[in-house]
Coordinates of C-alpha atoms and ligand atoms in Angstrom, one line a residue:
M1 CA 0.0 0.0 0.0
R2 CA 1.3 3.5 -0.9
T3 CA -0.1 6.9 -0.3
L4 CA 0.4 9.8 -2.8
R5 CA -0.4 13.4 -2.1
G6 CA -1.9 16.1 -4.2
V7 CA -4.5 18.8 -3.9
G8 CA -8.0 17.5 -3.4
I9 CA -10.9 19.2 -5.1
G10 CA -14.0 19.0 -3.0
Q11 CA -14.8 16.3 -0.4
G12 CA -15.5 13.2 -2.5
I13 CA -14.0 9.8 -2.2
A14 CA -14.0 6.9 -4.7
Q15 CA -12.2 3.7 -5.3
G16 CA -11.5 1.6 -8.4
P17 CA -8.9 0.4 -10.9
V18 CA -6.6 2.9 -12.5
V19 CA -6.7 3.5 -16.2
R20 CA -3.9 5.8 -17.6
M21 CA -4.6 8.3 -20.2
A22 CA -2.4 7.9 -23.3
E23 CA 0.7 10.0 -23.3
P24 CA 0.7 12.9 -25.8
L25 CA 1.9 12.5 -29.4
P26 CA 5.6 12.8 -29.8
A27 CA 7.0 16.0 -31.2
P28 CA 7.1 15.9 -35.0
D29 CA 10.5 16.0 -36.7
S30 CA 11.6 19.3 -38.1
T31 CA 12.7 18.2 -41.6
P32 CA 11.6 20.7 -44.3
S33 CA 8.3 20.1 -46.1
A34 CA 8.3 18.1 -49.3
L35 CA 4.8 19.4 -50.2
G36 CA 5.6 23.1 -50.5
A37 CA 4.3 26.1 -48.6
D38 CA 0.8 26.4 -50.3
A39 CA -0.1 22.8 -49.6
E40 CA 1.2 22.9 -46.0
R41 CA -0.7 26.2 -45.4
A42 CA -3.9 24.7 -46.7
R43 CA -3.4 21.6 -44.5
A44 CA -2.8 23.7 -41.4
R45 CA -5.8 25.9 -42.0
E46 CA -8.1 22.9 -42.6
A47 CA -6.8 21.1 -39.5
V48 CA -7.2 24.2 -37.2
A49 CA -10.7 24.9 -38.6
S50 CA -11.9 21.4 -38.1
V51 CA -10.5 21.2 -34.5
A52 CA -12.1 24.6 -33.6
A53 CA -15.5 23.3 -35.0
E54 CA -15.1 20.1 -33.0
L55 CA -14.4 22.0 -29.8
Q56 CA -17.5 24.2 -30.5
R57 CA -19.6 21.0 -31.0
R58 CA -18.3 19.5 -27.7
G59 CA -19.1 22.8 -26.0
E60 CA -22.7 22.8 -27.2
Q61 CA -23.1 19.2 -26.1
A62 CA -21.7 19.9 -22.6
G63 CA -23.4 23.3 -21.9
G64 CA -22.7 25.3 -18.7
A65 CA -19.2 26.5 -17.7
A66 CA -17.7 23.8 -20.0
Q67 CA -19.3 25.4 -23.0
E68 CA -17.6 28.7 -22.2
V69 CA -14.2 27.0 -21.7
L70 CA -14.5 25.1 -24.9
E71 CA -15.7 28.1 -26.9
A72 CA -12.7 30.0 -25.5
Q73 CA -10.4 27.2 -26.7
A74 CA -12.0 27.2 -30.1
M75 CA -11.2 30.9 -30.3
I76 CA -7.6 30.4 -29.2
A77 CA -7.2 27.8 -32.0
E78 CA -8.3 30.3 -34.6
D79 CA -6.4 33.3 -33.0
P80 CA -5.1 35.5 -35.9
T81 CA -1.7 35.9 -34.1
L82 CA -1.3 32.1 -34.0
E83 CA -2.3 31.9 -37.7
E84 CA 0.5 34.4 -38.5
E85 CA 3.0 32.4 -36.5
L86 CA 2.0 29.2 -38.4
D87 CA 2.2 31.0 -41.7
A88 CA 5.7 32.4 -40.9
R89 CA 7.0 28.9 -40.1
I90 CA 5.4 27.3 -43.2
A91 CA 6.8 30.1 -45.4
A92 CA 10.2 29.3 -44.0
G93 CA 9.8 25.6 -45.1
S94 CA 8.2 23.8 -42.2
T95 CA 5.6 21.1 -42.4
A96 CA 2.2 21.9 -41.1
E97 CA 2.8 19.5 -38.2
W98 CA 6.1 21.2 -37.1
A99 CA 4.6 24.7 -37.5
V100 CA 1.7 23.8 -35.2
H101 CA 3.9 22.1 -32.7
D102 CA 6.4 25.0 -32.6
A103 CA 3.9 27.9 -32.7
F104 CA 1.7 26.5 -29.9
A105 CA 4.8 25.8 -27.8
G106 CA 5.9 29.4 -28.2
F107 CA 2.5 30.7 -27.1
R108 CA 2.5 28.2 -24.1
A109 CA 5.9 29.5 -23.0
T110 CA 4.5 33.1 -23.0
L111 CA 1.6 32.1 -20.9
E112 CA 3.7 30.1 -18.4
A113 CA 6.0 33.1 -18.0
V114 CA 3.0 35.2 -17.0
G115 CA 2.1 32.6 -14.4
G116 CA -1.0 32.5 -12.1
Y117 CA -4.4 32.2 -13.8
L118 CA -2.9 32.5 -17.3
G119 CA -0.1 30.1 -16.6
E120 CA -2.6 27.4 -15.7
R121 CA -4.2 27.9 -19.2
A122 CA -1.0 26.3 -20.7
A123 CA -2.5 22.9 -20.6
D124 CA -5.4 24.2 -22.8
L125 CA -2.9 25.1 -25.5
D126 CA -1.1 21.7 -25.4
D127 CA -4.5 20.1 -26.0
I128 CA -5.3 22.2 -29.0
S129 CA -1.9 21.6 -30.4
Q130 CA -2.2 17.9 -29.9
R131 CA -5.7 17.8 -31.5
V132 CA -4.5 19.7 -34.6
Q133 CA -1.4 17.5 -35.0
A134 CA -3.6 14.4 -34.6
H135 CA -5.9 15.7 -37.3
L136 CA -3.0 16.3 -39.6
L137 CA -1.7 12.8 -39.0
G138 CA -5.1 11.3 -39.5
R139 CA -5.0 9.8 -35.9
P140 CA -7.8 9.9 -33.4
A141 CA -7.8 13.0 -31.1
P142 CA -6.1 12.3 -27.7
G143 CA -8.7 11.8 -25.1
V144 CA -10.2 9.8 -22.3
P145 CA -9.9 6.0 -22.6
D146 CA -13.0 3.8 -22.6
P147 CA -12.0 0.4 -21.0
G148 CA -15.7 -0.6 -20.7
H149 CA -15.8 -0.5 -16.9
P150 CA -15.8 2.2 -14.2
F151 CA -12.2 3.4 -13.5
V152 CA -10.0 6.0 -11.8
L153 CA -8.6 8.1 -14.6
V154 CA -4.9 9.1 -14.1
A155 CA -3.5 11.7 -16.5
R156 CA -0.8 14.3 -16.8
D157 CA -3.5 17.0 -16.9
L158 CA -6.8 16.9 -18.5
A159 CA -7.9 19.2 -21.3
P160 CA -11.1 21.1 -20.8
A161 CA -12.5 19.2 -23.8
D162 CA -12.0 16.0 -22.0
T163 CA -13.1 17.1 -18.5
A164 CA -16.3 18.6 -19.9
L165 CA -17.5 15.4 -21.4
L166 CA -16.3 12.9 -18.8
D167 CA -18.8 10.1 -18.4
L168 CA -19.5 10.2 -14.7
E169 CA -20.9 6.7 -14.8
K170 CA -17.5 5.4 -15.9
V171 CA -15.0 7.9 -14.4
L172 CA -15.1 7.3 -10.7
A173 CA -12.3 9.8 -9.9
L174 CA -9.7 11.9 -11.6
V175 CA -6.0 12.1 -10.6
T176 CA -3.6 14.4 -12.4
F177 CA 0.2 14.6 -11.8
E178 CA 0.3 18.2 -13.1
G179 CA -2.1 21.1 -12.8
G180 CA -3.0 23.1 -9.7
P181 CA -6.2 23.9 -7.8
T182 CA -7.0 26.7 -10.2
S183 CA -6.4 24.8 -13.4
H184 CA -9.4 24.3 -15.7
T185 CA -9.4 20.6 -14.7
A186 CA -9.9 21.6 -11.1
I187 CA -12.5 24.2 -11.9
L188 CA -14.6 21.9 -14.0
A189 CA -14.1 19.0 -11.6
R190 CA -15.4 21.1 -8.8
E191 CA -18.4 22.2 -10.9
K192 CA -19.3 18.7 -11.9
G193 CA -18.7 17.3 -8.5
I194 CA -16.0 14.9 -9.9
V195 CA -13.9 13.3 -7.1
A196 CA -10.4 14.7 -8.0
V197 CA -6.9 15.0 -6.7
V198 CA -4.7 17.3 -8.9
G199 CA -1.0 18.0 -8.9
A200 CA -0.1 14.5 -7.4
A201 CA 3.4 14.3 -8.9
D202 CA 3.9 10.7 -7.8
A203 CA 0.8 9.6 -9.6
Q204 CA 3.1 9.2 -12.7
S205 CA 4.0 5.8 -11.2
L206 CA 0.4 4.5 -11.0
A207 CA 0.0 1.7 -13.6
T208 CA -3.2 0.8 -15.4
G209 CA -5.0 -1.9 -13.3
T210 CA -3.7 -0.7 -9.9
L211 CA -6.5 -0.5 -7.3
A212 CA -6.7 3.1 -5.9
I213 CA -8.7 5.0 -3.3
V214 CA -8.9 8.7 -4.2
D215 CA -9.8 10.9 -1.2
A216 CA -10.3 14.5 -2.2
S217 CA -10.9 15.6 1.4
S218 CA -7.4 14.7 2.4
G219 CA -5.9 15.2 -1.1
T220 CA -4.5 11.6 -1.1
V221 CA -4.5 8.7 -3.5
T222 CA -3.9 5.3 -1.8
A223 CA -2.6 2.7 -4.2
D224 CA -3.0 -1.1 -3.5
P225 CA -5.0 -0.4 -0.3
G226 CA -5.5 -3.2 2.3
Q227 CA -8.9 -4.7 2.9
D228 CA -9.5 -2.4 6.0
E229 CA -8.9 0.7 3.9
Q230 CA -11.2 -0.6 1.2
D231 CA -13.9 -1.3 3.7
R232 CA -13.5 2.2 5.3
A233 CA -13.6 3.8 1.9
A234 CA -16.7 1.9 0.9
Q235 CA -18.4 3.0 4.1
R236 CA -17.6 6.7 3.4
I237 CA -18.8 6.4 -0.1
A238 CA -22.1 5.0 1.2
D239 CA -22.3 7.8 3.9
R240 CA -21.8 10.5 1.2
R241 CA -24.6 9.0 -0.9
S242 CA -27.0 9.1 2.0
A243 CA -25.9 12.7 2.8
D244 CA -26.7 13.6 -0.9
A245 CA -30.1 12.0 -0.5
A246 CA -30.9 13.7 2.8
P247 CA -33.6 16.4 3.0
L248 CA -32.4 19.9 2.2
T249 CA -32.9 21.4 5.6
P250 CA -31.4 24.7 6.6
G251 CA -28.0 24.4 8.2
A252 CA -28.1 23.9 12.0
L253 CA -26.1 22.2 14.8
A254 CA -27.7 19.3 16.6
D255 CA -29.1 21.5 19.3
G256 CA -30.9 23.7 16.7
T257 CA -28.3 26.5 16.6
P258 CA -28.7 27.9 13.1
I259 CA -25.6 28.0 10.9
A260 CA -26.7 29.3 7.5
L261 CA -25.5 27.3 4.5
L262 CA -24.7 29.6 1.6
A263 CA -23.2 29.3 -1.8
N264 CA -20.1 30.7 -3.4
L265 CA -20.9 31.6 -7.0
G266 CA -19.0 33.2 -9.9
R267 CA -21.7 33.3 -12.5
P268 CA -25.5 33.9 -12.2
A269 CA -26.0 30.8 -14.4
D270 CA -24.8 28.6 -11.4
A271 CA -27.5 29.9 -9.1
A272 CA -30.1 27.2 -10.1
D273 CA -27.7 24.4 -9.0
A274 CA -27.1 26.1 -5.7
V275 CA -30.8 26.4 -5.1
D276 CA -31.3 22.7 -6.0
R277 CA -28.7 21.8 -3.4
G278 CA -30.5 23.7 -0.7
A279 CA -28.3 26.9 -0.5
E280 CA -30.0 29.3 1.8
G281 CA -28.6 32.2 -0.2
V282 CA -25.3 33.4 -1.5
G283 CA -22.4 34.1 0.8
L284 CA -19.9 35.2 -1.8
F285 CA -20.6 36.3 -5.4
R286 CA -17.2 36.8 -7.0
T287 CA -18.0 39.6 -9.4
E288 CA -14.5 39.6 -10.9
F289 CA -15.1 36.2 -12.4
L290 CA -17.6 37.8 -14.8
F291 CA -14.9 40.0 -16.2
L292 CA -11.7 38.0 -16.1
S293 CA -11.2 38.1 -19.9
A294 CA -12.5 41.7 -20.4
S295 CA -9.9 44.3 -21.4
Q296 CA -12.2 47.2 -20.5
A297 CA -14.3 47.9 -17.5
P298 CA -17.8 46.5 -17.9
T299 CA -20.6 49.0 -18.4
V300 CA -23.3 49.7 -15.8
S301 CA -25.9 48.1 -17.9
Q302 CA -23.9 44.9 -18.6
Q303 CA -23.3 44.6 -14.8
R304 CA -26.9 45.4 -13.9
E305 CA -28.1 42.5 -16.2
A306 CA -25.7 40.0 -14.5
Y307 CA -26.7 41.1 -11.0
R308 CA -30.3 41.1 -11.8
E309 CA -30.1 37.5 -13.0
L310 CA -28.3 36.5 -9.9
L311 CA -30.6 38.3 -7.4
S312 CA -33.8 37.0 -9.2
A313 CA -32.8 33.5 -8.3
F314 CA -33.0 34.2 -4.6
P315 CA -36.2 36.1 -3.8
G316 CA -36.3 36.9 -0.1
K317 CA -32.9 35.3 0.5
K318 CA -29.5 36.9 1.5
V319 CA -27.1 37.5 -1.5
V320 CA -23.7 38.8 -0.6
V321 CA -22.0 40.4 -3.6
R322 CA -18.4 41.3 -3.4
V323 CA -17.1 44.3 -5.3
L324 CA -14.4 43.5 -7.8
D325 CA -11.4 41.7 -6.2
A326 CA -8.8 42.4 -8.8
G327 CA -5.1 41.6 -8.5
A328 CA -2.7 38.7 -7.7
D329 CA -4.5 35.5 -8.7
K330 CA -7.4 37.3 -10.4
P331 CA -5.9 40.2 -12.4
L332 CA -8.2 42.5 -14.4
P333 CA -6.3 44.4 -17.0
F334 CA -8.6 47.5 -16.5
L335 CA -7.8 47.6 -12.8
N336 CA -4.3 46.2 -12.5
D337 CA -2.1 47.7 -15.2
A338 CA 1.2 48.3 -13.3
H339 CA 3.8 45.6 -13.0
E340 CA 4.2 44.6 -9.3
E341 CA 6.9 42.3 -7.9
N342 CA 4.5 41.0 -5.3
P343 CA 1.0 41.5 -6.6
A344 CA -0.6 39.7 -3.5
L345 CA 0.9 42.5 -1.4
G346 CA 0.1 45.2 -4.0
L347 CA -2.7 47.3 -5.2
R348 CA -5.4 44.6 -5.1
G349 CA -9.0 44.3 -3.9
L350 CA -10.4 47.5 -2.5
R351 CA -7.0 49.2 -2.9
A352 CA -7.2 48.8 -6.7
L353 CA -10.8 50.0 -6.7
R354 CA -10.0 53.1 -4.8
A355 CA -7.3 53.9 -7.3
S356 CA -10.1 53.7 -10.0
E357 CA -13.0 55.0 -8.0
D358 CA -15.2 55.6 -11.0
I359 CA -15.2 51.8 -11.6
L360 CA -16.3 51.1 -8.0
R361 CA -19.0 53.8 -8.3
E362 CA -20.3 52.2 -11.5
Q363 CA -20.4 48.8 -9.8
L364 CA -22.4 50.1 -6.8
T365 CA -24.7 51.9 -9.3
A366 CA -25.4 48.7 -11.1
L367 CA -25.9 46.8 -7.9
A368 CA -28.3 49.4 -6.5
E369 CA -30.3 49.3 -9.8
A370 CA -30.5 45.5 -9.8
D371 CA -31.5 45.5 -6.1
A372 CA -34.3 47.9 -6.8
E373 CA -35.7 45.5 -9.5
T374 CA -35.5 42.3 -7.5
E375 CA -36.6 40.8 -4.2
A376 CA -33.4 39.4 -2.8
D377 CA -31.8 40.8 0.4
L378 CA -28.6 42.3 -1.2
W379 CA -25.5 42.7 1.0
V380 CA -22.4 44.2 -0.5
M381 CA -18.9 43.7 0.8
A382 CA -15.4 44.9 0.0
P383 CA -12.4 42.5 -0.4
M384 CA -8.9 42.9 1.2
I385 CA -9.8 45.3 3.9
A386 CA -6.8 46.1 6.1
T387 CA -7.8 49.2 8.1
V388 CA -10.7 50.8 9.9
E389 CA -10.4 53.8 7.5
E390 CA -10.9 51.5 4.4
T391 CA -14.0 50.1 6.2
T392 CA -15.6 53.5 6.7
Y393 CA -14.7 54.5 3.2
F394 CA -16.5 51.5 1.7
T395 CA -19.5 51.5 4.0
A396 CA -20.1 55.2 3.5
L397 CA -19.8 54.9 -0.3
A398 CA -22.3 52.0 -0.3
G399 CA -24.6 54.1 1.8
E400 CA -24.4 56.9 -0.9
Y401 CA -26.0 54.4 -3.3
G402 CA -28.7 53.4 -0.9
L403 CA -27.2 49.9 -0.4
R404 CA -28.6 48.9 3.0
T405 CA -26.1 46.3 4.2
A406 CA -22.4 46.9 3.7
G407 CA -19.7 44.8 5.2
V408 CA -16.1 43.7 4.8
M409 CA -14.1 40.6 4.0
V410 CA -11.6 39.7 6.7
E411 CA -8.6 38.3 4.7
V412 CA -5.7 40.3 6.2
P413 CA -4.5 39.5 9.7
A414 CA -4.6 43.2 10.6
A415 CA -8.4 43.3 10.0
A416 CA -8.9 40.1 12.1
L417 CA -6.8 41.5 15.0
L418 CA -8.8 44.8 15.0
A419 CA -12.1 43.1 14.1
D420 CA -14.0 44.8 16.9
R421 CA -13.0 48.3 15.6
I422 CA -13.7 47.2 12.0
L423 CA -17.0 45.7 12.9
A424 CA -18.0 48.9 14.7
H425 CA -18.2 50.5 11.2
A426 CA -19.5 47.6 9.1
D427 CA -22.8 45.7 9.1
F428 CA -21.1 42.3 8.9
A429 CA -17.8 40.5 8.3
S430 CA -17.1 37.6 6.0
I431 CA -13.8 35.8 6.6
G432 CA -11.9 34.8 3.5
T433 CA -9.8 32.0 4.9
N434 CA -7.9 31.4 1.6
D435 CA -6.3 34.8 1.7
L436 CA -6.3 35.0 5.5
T437 CA -4.2 31.7 5.5
Q438 CA -1.9 33.1 2.7
Y439 CA -1.2 36.2 4.7
T440 CA -0.9 34.7 8.1
M441 CA 1.4 31.9 6.9
A442 CA 3.3 34.1 4.4
A443 CA 2.7 31.4 1.8
D444 CA 1.6 32.3 -1.8
R445 CA -1.6 30.5 -2.4
L446 CA -0.7 29.8 -6.0
L447 CA 2.7 28.3 -5.3
G448 CA 2.9 24.5 -5.1
S449 CA 6.2 24.6 -3.2
V450 CA 4.6 26.2 -0.2
A451 CA 1.2 24.5 -0.4
S452 CA 1.7 22.7 2.9
F453 CA 1.6 26.1 4.7
Q454 CA -1.6 27.0 3.0
D455 CA -3.7 25.1 5.5
P456 CA -6.6 26.9 7.2
W457 CA -6.5 24.4 10.1
H458 CA -3.4 26.2 11.3
P459 CA -4.1 27.3 14.9
A460 CA -2.8 30.8 14.0
V461 CA -5.5 31.1 11.4
L462 CA -8.1 29.7 13.8
R463 CA -7.1 32.1 16.5
L464 CA -7.7 35.0 14.1
V465 CA -11.1 33.5 13.2
A466 CA -11.9 33.3 16.9
E467 CA -11.0 37.0 17.3
V468 CA -13.5 37.9 14.6
G469 CA -16.2 35.6 15.9
A470 CA -15.9 37.0 19.4
A471 CA -16.0 40.6 18.1
G472 CA -19.1 39.8 16.1
R473 CA -20.8 38.3 19.1
R474 CA -19.9 41.3 21.3
L475 CA -21.2 43.8 18.8
G476 CA -24.2 41.7 17.6
K477 CA -22.8 41.7 14.0
P478 CA -23.0 38.7 11.7
V479 CA -19.7 36.9 11.0
G480 CA -19.5 34.3 8.2
V481 CA -16.7 32.3 6.5
C482 CA -16.6 32.2 2.7
G483 CA -13.1 30.7 2.1
E484 CA -12.5 27.0 1.2
A485 CA -12.3 26.2 4.9
A486 CA -16.1 26.4 5.1
A487 CA -16.3 23.4 2.7
D488 CA -14.4 21.1 5.0
P489 CA -17.0 19.4 7.1
L490 CA -15.0 19.0 10.3
L491 CA -13.5 22.4 10.1
A492 CA -17.0 23.8 9.5
V493 CA -17.9 22.5 12.9
V494 CA -14.8 24.1 14.4
L495 CA -15.7 27.4 12.7
A496 CA -19.2 27.2 14.3
G497 CA -17.5 26.7 17.6
L498 CA -15.4 29.8 17.0
G499 CA -18.5 31.9 16.7
V500 CA -19.1 31.9 12.9
G501 CA -22.8 32.0 12.1
S502 CA -22.8 31.3 8.3
L503 CA -20.7 29.2 6.0
S504 CA -20.5 29.8 2.3
M505 CA -19.0 27.2 -0.1
A506 CA -19.1 25.6 -3.5
P507 CA -22.6 24.2 -3.8
S508 CA -21.3 20.6 -4.2
A509 CA -19.9 20.8 -0.6
L510 CA -23.3 21.7 1.0
A511 CA -24.6 18.2 1.7
D512 CA -21.4 17.1 3.6
V513 CA -21.2 20.2 5.7
R514 CA -25.0 20.1 6.5
R515 CA -24.5 16.5 7.7
A516 CA -21.4 17.3 9.8
L517 CA -23.1 20.3 11.5
A518 CA -26.2 18.3 12.3
A519 CA -24.1 15.7 14.2
H520 CA -22.7 18.2 16.7
T521 CA -24.2 20.5 19.3
L522 CA -22.8 24.0 20.0
D523 CA -21.0 22.6 23.1
D524 CA -19.4 19.9 20.9
A525 CA -18.4 22.5 18.4
R526 CA -16.8 24.7 21.1
R527 CA -14.9 21.7 22.5
L528 CA -13.6 20.8 19.0
A529 CA -12.6 24.4 18.5
E530 CA -10.7 24.6 21.8
A531 CA -8.9 21.4 21.0
A532 CA -7.8 22.7 17.6
L533 CA -6.8 26.1 19.0
A534 CA -4.5 24.3 21.5
A535 CA -2.5 22.5 18.9
D536 CA 0.9 23.5 17.6
D537 CA 0.2 23.1 13.9
A538 CA -2.4 22.4 11.2
A539 CA -2.0 18.6 11.3
G540 CA -2.2 18.7 15.1
A541 CA -5.3 20.8 15.0
R542 CA -7.0 18.5 12.7
A543 CA -6.1 15.5 14.8
A544 CA -7.1 17.2 18.0
A545 CA -10.5 18.1 16.6
T546 CA -11.0 14.5 15.3
A547 CA -10.1 13.1 18.7
A548 CA -12.4 15.5 20.5
R549 CA -15.2 14.5 18.2
N550 CA -14.8 10.8 19.1
P551 CA -13.8 10.9 22.8
S552 CA -12.9 7.3 23.9
Ligands
PEP1 C1 -10.8 34.1 0.3 O1 -9.7 34.7 0.2 O2 -10.9 33.2 1.2 C2 -11.9 34.3 -0.5 C3 -13.1 33.8 -0.3 O3 -11.7 35.1 -1.6 P1 -10.9 34.6 -3.0 O4 -10.7 33.1 -2.8 O5 -11.8 34.9 -4.1 O6 -9.7 35.4 -2.9
MG2 MG1 -9.7 36.4 -1.0

């Protein structure tokens, strides 16, 4: 038995035999063309056009976020700059195969050098390149194998075209040895609720036929598990099925203490799924996700439409919309135009919006207009607040636009440490544990080499959460958590014990968290929280909370 580690997406668990995805086509050789430039150019054009059409077709078949991703890929395939690059190589004597291989590799290197969100699009380019080369060679497009039985798919990284159309009856889980938590594979796996562990470098050694348990909640893949592990996994799989089938009651601890269960959304179109899964509202709407590919600031009317669609899905329910959080992992060209050595410590979040206040004012205008036309209970909040002054700036501005409820995200340790003073000027606080962990532990959340520090179970992070929870209770102001920590069922109980009153997460996590809360009273939650706070490190906190849950 061997255990491999990667980054788990969601909370799922699955077991089954491994099937490896075929390795990519080898690089073509670079001998000059025997056909001549005109013929090679025509071959390249035809191959690119037919791959773009196939990506479009797959997108239409898949729908949802996958459709957008695949349509974007089709556009990249037909990008005029790439066409020029291909033509230049062919004019210099290359075959179409070599020109495609070389031009896409150049584009990939440019994206990788940019890093972050764009860097993680590199796998998309490899996929298009491989598809076009396969077409030129008359070979089948690389893709997901079909062994005729359910299996655990192990791949270098999956292309959006493959992830989008995974047959969930057959693919029990997905393991990649490249790709990070913000790769398209991860985004689509999260949306489709596929059990996935990404970036598990040692998974390269898993051979087809090996039995594997894939546990996304711990980010582990266990190869050749013993009978005990197999039985435990089977029990957890059965438990999750029953949680999925359980009634969609509002979130509450076993003694009835309400802990609202809210959804994190990035697109209005995802609202229906959140409602179906029993979300009691929205705890974080990431407005920057609407505009990640826009080069110019969106207009008021574009924004109003998007917000109206979102708010209409939640009549009478709370919907917390965050104003644009641009910078670092989510750059928006129209807000972040200066090069910064350390963008996570730079002009991001509210700081970037203040530097372009007209954009913030337009966003608040659009929100106020959408609010007036719909029945939801709109709350607005500002990201990356570090000071009391930023708090009063934002809440006063929101007030100018008639927005009734204005709060702040607590993502910077300074804001957590002064939570009582910050909350004195805000209607609520929502703790963003992803950034709060990044800044508390001084560990870039996008950097695989420091991923082990990026663990919200760390008692230093929990102590900051406790500060905010206590301040909220003293001042009678709601405190929620909307970082990934809220989606970890055991940590969710600990957060409730630290005084958090609502938890917001990817809708696919709601069932597991609902079930964990219902199994603990407020006293239990406080006991678990105390045990976790007393530990020395993240692993110790997790172990202490687990032990406190099951006293012998
Ligand atoms: C967070 O930082 O925890 C958060 C919810 O915001 P984002 O992940 O969008 O930065
Ligand atoms: Mg954040």
